[in-house]
Amino acid sequence: MTLFFKPTISIPLNFSLNPPKSNPRLSTIMKDSNNSSSFSSGIDFSAAKEKRKLPILLFDVMDTIVRDPFYQDIPAFFGMSMKELMECKHPTAWSEFEKGLINEDELATKFFKDGRHLDLGGLKSCVKSGYSYLDGIEELLHGLKLNNYEMHAFTNYPVWYQMIEDKLKLSTYLSWTFCSCTIGKQKPDLGFYREVLRYLQVDPGSCIFIDDRAKNVEGAISAGMVGLQFKGADVLRQDLSLLGINVSAEEIKHHETTS
């Protein structure tokens, strides 16, 4: 996993971001100060900081927390290879669905370029059956939750995120706050990151963003956030620890049993 960090210019961070220089896995990317100062919300960050524990953790969902059935299950459902599916599906229908611009029925009518029938109910059942937590990630989320970190989903996904919630109860650990289908924007659109920062009312450097896609991490960096590219739960656990984030539930359990 690679750590990307772009420091805030005018407001100091109130949590440690000093990983050991000898660790070869961590690399620091320093961006031009003009880029880092491009976002300004006019918010009194000092007041917001006093009311919550920082940093705030922002998680992508698909292939960061939850297995994405798109790459294997959906082509199999249609009896196609991924290459065949990409050639015959409408080029923008899914993106429009993710941004909430079209509903399920509209997706069904334009999913394929040639207008062929889409078994919407069957596709939804296929997708839902493919959802599962990635290895080790639920335990990591549990530890972060016990340590009282504020966590939000920050995901490109349609209203089908409700099927993820129904099956996996992701809200046990974080809030479904920032979904593309409700915001109307997709990562790595800088405007999406700015909407998140306006809502949270903290300085960008007090947010840690985790995503499996490098371009989305780079978008977070452009907004002034700390960015981690997800490469597995074990590596994420290590990198969060190097940032001073307590990810262990054992110390809390010990305290609860001895108090």
XYZ file of C-alpha atoms in Angstrom:
259
model
C 0.000 0.000 0.000
C 1.136 3.486 -0.730
C 0.449 6.440 1.508
C -0.225 9.720 -0.218
C -0.140 12.883 1.858
C -0.749 16.454 0.919
C -0.399 18.803 3.897
C -2.756 21.633 4.681
C -1.172 25.041 4.275
C -2.878 27.282 6.774
C -4.252 24.979 9.496
C -2.008 22.544 11.413
C -3.126 18.960 11.865
C -4.117 17.924 15.362
C -3.046 14.311 14.997
C 0.352 12.817 14.308
C 1.395 12.255 10.716
C 5.031 11.410 11.271
C 5.619 7.845 10.038
C 9.167 6.475 10.544
C 11.397 7.589 7.712
C 12.988 4.142 7.584
C 9.760 2.427 6.535
C 10.171 1.691 2.793
C 6.437 1.163 2.184
C 5.467 4.727 2.939
C 6.079 7.427 0.364
C 5.189 11.076 0.741
C 3.907 13.091 -2.169
C 4.119 16.819 -1.641
C 1.825 18.837 -3.891
C 2.190 22.418 -5.034
C 0.905 24.846 -2.425
C -1.337 26.558 -4.966
C -3.219 23.299 -5.502
C -3.565 22.612 -1.795
C -5.097 25.990 -1.148
C -7.654 25.702 -3.959
C -10.408 24.625 -1.580
C -11.744 27.163 0.874
C -15.101 26.672 2.596
C -15.045 29.652 4.966
C -15.780 27.294 7.888
C -14.495 27.774 11.412
C -12.559 24.531 11.627
C -11.347 25.117 15.196
C -14.873 24.900 16.574
C -15.575 21.703 14.652
C -12.377 20.055 15.887
C -13.338 20.525 19.515
C -16.520 18.510 19.046
C -15.192 15.267 17.598
C -12.287 12.868 17.539
C -9.972 13.380 14.591
C -8.976 12.243 12.062
C -12.172 11.290 10.259
C -11.912 8.153 8.131
C -13.532 8.112 4.686
C -13.873 4.682 3.085
C -14.547 3.727 -0.468
C -16.818 0.670 -0.385
C -16.484 -1.512 -3.466
C -13.268 -3.550 -3.467
C -12.138 -1.656 -0.374
C -14.660 -2.963 2.148
C -17.017 -5.073 0.042
C -16.302 -7.466 -2.818
C -17.470 -5.952 -6.097
C -19.484 -8.511 -8.114
C -19.189 -6.483 -11.325
C -16.037 -8.094 -12.654
C -16.941 -11.770 -12.296
C -20.556 -12.328 -11.271
C -22.264 -9.930 -13.693
C -20.496 -11.179 -16.868
C -21.298 -14.741 -15.755
C -24.945 -13.770 -15.217
C -25.157 -12.652 -18.853
C -23.122 -15.617 -20.099
C -20.442 -13.294 -21.412
C -16.801 -12.491 -20.891
C -16.000 -9.104 -19.417
C -14.737 -7.991 -22.829
C -18.031 -8.983 -24.469
C -20.064 -7.225 -21.778
C -18.092 -3.995 -22.105
C -18.587 -4.043 -25.879
C -22.385 -4.378 -25.753
C -23.393 -2.378 -22.671
C -24.357 1.273 -22.960
C -21.257 3.448 -22.355
C -22.876 5.824 -19.839
C -25.932 4.041 -18.397
C -24.200 2.665 -15.307
C -22.460 5.952 -14.577
C -25.787 7.755 -14.845
C -27.310 5.209 -12.475
C -24.459 5.719 -10.010
C -25.026 9.466 -10.057
C -28.758 9.081 -9.524
C -29.570 10.578 -12.920
C -31.652 7.545 -13.940
C -33.635 5.035 -11.877
C -33.697 1.236 -12.037
C -36.374 1.061 -14.734
C -34.471 3.525 -16.899
C -31.290 1.515 -16.373
C -33.084 -1.606 -17.573
C -34.190 0.077 -20.802
C -30.748 1.411 -21.746
C -28.280 -1.000 -20.116
C -27.528 -2.602 -23.478
C -26.718 -0.463 -26.485
C -29.016 -2.489 -28.738
C -31.987 -2.162 -26.377
C -32.294 -5.872 -25.601
C -34.273 -6.912 -22.518
C -32.546 -6.779 -19.132
C -33.688 -9.131 -16.379
C -33.454 -6.462 -13.683
C -34.673 -8.666 -10.846
C -32.254 -11.435 -11.763
C -29.371 -9.000 -12.046
C -30.124 -7.515 -8.618
C -30.251 -10.994 -7.054
C -26.938 -11.863 -8.715
C -25.305 -8.674 -7.461
C -26.599 -9.033 -3.918
C -25.434 -12.637 -3.652
C -21.938 -11.482 -4.618
C -21.564 -8.962 -1.803
C -19.265 -10.010 1.040
C -16.747 -8.357 3.321
C -13.187 -8.511 2.039
C -10.829 -10.614 4.130
C -9.933 -8.970 7.430
C -11.747 -5.704 6.803
C -14.695 -6.235 9.156
C -12.333 -6.893 12.060
C -10.436 -3.716 11.191
C -13.637 -1.672 11.088
C -14.675 -3.175 14.406
C -11.405 -2.073 16.017
C -11.740 1.445 14.620
C -15.326 1.652 15.829
C -14.334 0.575 19.342
C -11.716 3.310 19.310
C -14.465 5.867 18.556
C -13.256 7.007 15.142
C -15.810 8.771 12.991
C -16.176 6.821 9.742
C -18.150 7.475 6.574
C -18.683 5.676 3.295
C -17.436 7.769 0.366
C -18.436 5.703 -2.624
C -19.378 5.698 -6.280
C -22.476 3.502 -6.182
C -26.166 3.585 -7.084
C -29.159 3.098 -4.793
C -28.185 -0.568 -4.658
C -25.972 0.377 -1.724
C -29.148 -0.376 0.230
C -28.749 -4.040 -0.779
C -25.233 -3.998 0.672
C -26.630 -2.589 3.894
C -29.421 -5.177 4.008
C -26.948 -8.038 3.626
C -23.831 -6.873 5.468
C -25.128 -4.206 7.906
C -22.229 -1.910 7.075
C -23.844 0.853 9.133
C -22.742 -1.092 12.219
C -19.349 0.497 11.622
C -19.833 3.625 9.477
C -22.404 5.952 8.016
C -23.592 5.816 4.407
C -23.063 9.559 4.210
C -21.433 10.158 0.838
C -22.851 8.097 -2.030
C -22.629 9.271 -5.616
C -26.311 8.504 -6.170
C -27.342 11.036 -3.523
C -24.654 13.666 -4.173
C -24.902 13.537 -7.979
C -21.136 13.408 -8.438
C -18.522 10.677 -8.802
C -14.937 10.339 -7.643
C -12.453 11.603 -8.744
C -14.500 14.745 -9.462
C -12.950 17.352 -7.163
C -16.405 18.744 -6.532
C -17.396 15.508 -4.794
C -14.506 15.821 -2.333
C -15.396 19.436 -1.700
C -18.998 18.490 -0.933
C -17.678 16.025 1.633
C -15.507 18.666 3.276
C -18.346 21.179 3.387
C -20.543 18.645 5.116
C -17.922 17.494 7.632
C -16.773 21.021 8.501
C -13.181 20.062 9.276
C -9.995 21.040 7.542
C -9.058 18.660 4.680
C -5.912 17.399 6.407
C -8.059 15.987 9.224
C -9.572 13.449 6.815
C -8.006 10.130 5.836
C -9.396 8.746 2.583
C -9.043 5.036 1.697
C -9.746 3.710 -1.799
C -8.466 0.864 -3.958
C -8.207 3.084 -7.044
C -5.181 5.342 -7.376
C -7.036 8.021 -9.369
C -9.561 8.424 -6.535
C -6.768 8.699 -3.975
C -5.138 11.360 -6.134
C -8.436 13.233 -6.159
C -8.473 13.218 -2.364
C -4.930 14.553 -2.324
C -5.944 17.376 -4.652
C -8.604 18.328 -2.098
C -5.983 18.387 0.674
C -6.891 15.076 2.327
C -4.572 12.310 3.425
C -4.887 9.418 0.952
C -4.279 5.697 1.338
C -4.530 3.299 -1.579
C -6.101 0.090 -0.317
C -4.009 -3.029 -0.892
C -5.597 -5.337 1.677
C -6.758 -5.182 5.278
C -3.440 -6.194 6.815
C -1.469 -3.520 4.975
C -4.121 -0.912 5.728
C -3.942 -1.820 9.411
C -0.186 -1.265 9.368
C -0.386 2.050 7.542
C -3.112 3.395 9.805
C -1.008 2.423 12.812
C 1.949 4.294 11.351
C -0.290 7.359 11.157
C -1.050 7.036 14.860
C -4.517 5.511 14.328
C -5.350 2.933 17.000
C -6.847 -0.043 15.172
C -6.676 -2.629 17.949
C -9.670 -3.811 19.931
C -7.591 -5.882 22.337
C -6.522 -3.006 24.625
C -10.131 -1.847 24.920
C -11.357 -5.361 25.699
C -8.660 -5.737 28.365
C -9.651 -2.408 29.935
C -13.330 -3.399 29.965
C -12.627 -6.731 31.657
C -10.363 -5.237 34.325
C -12.369 -2.120 35.159
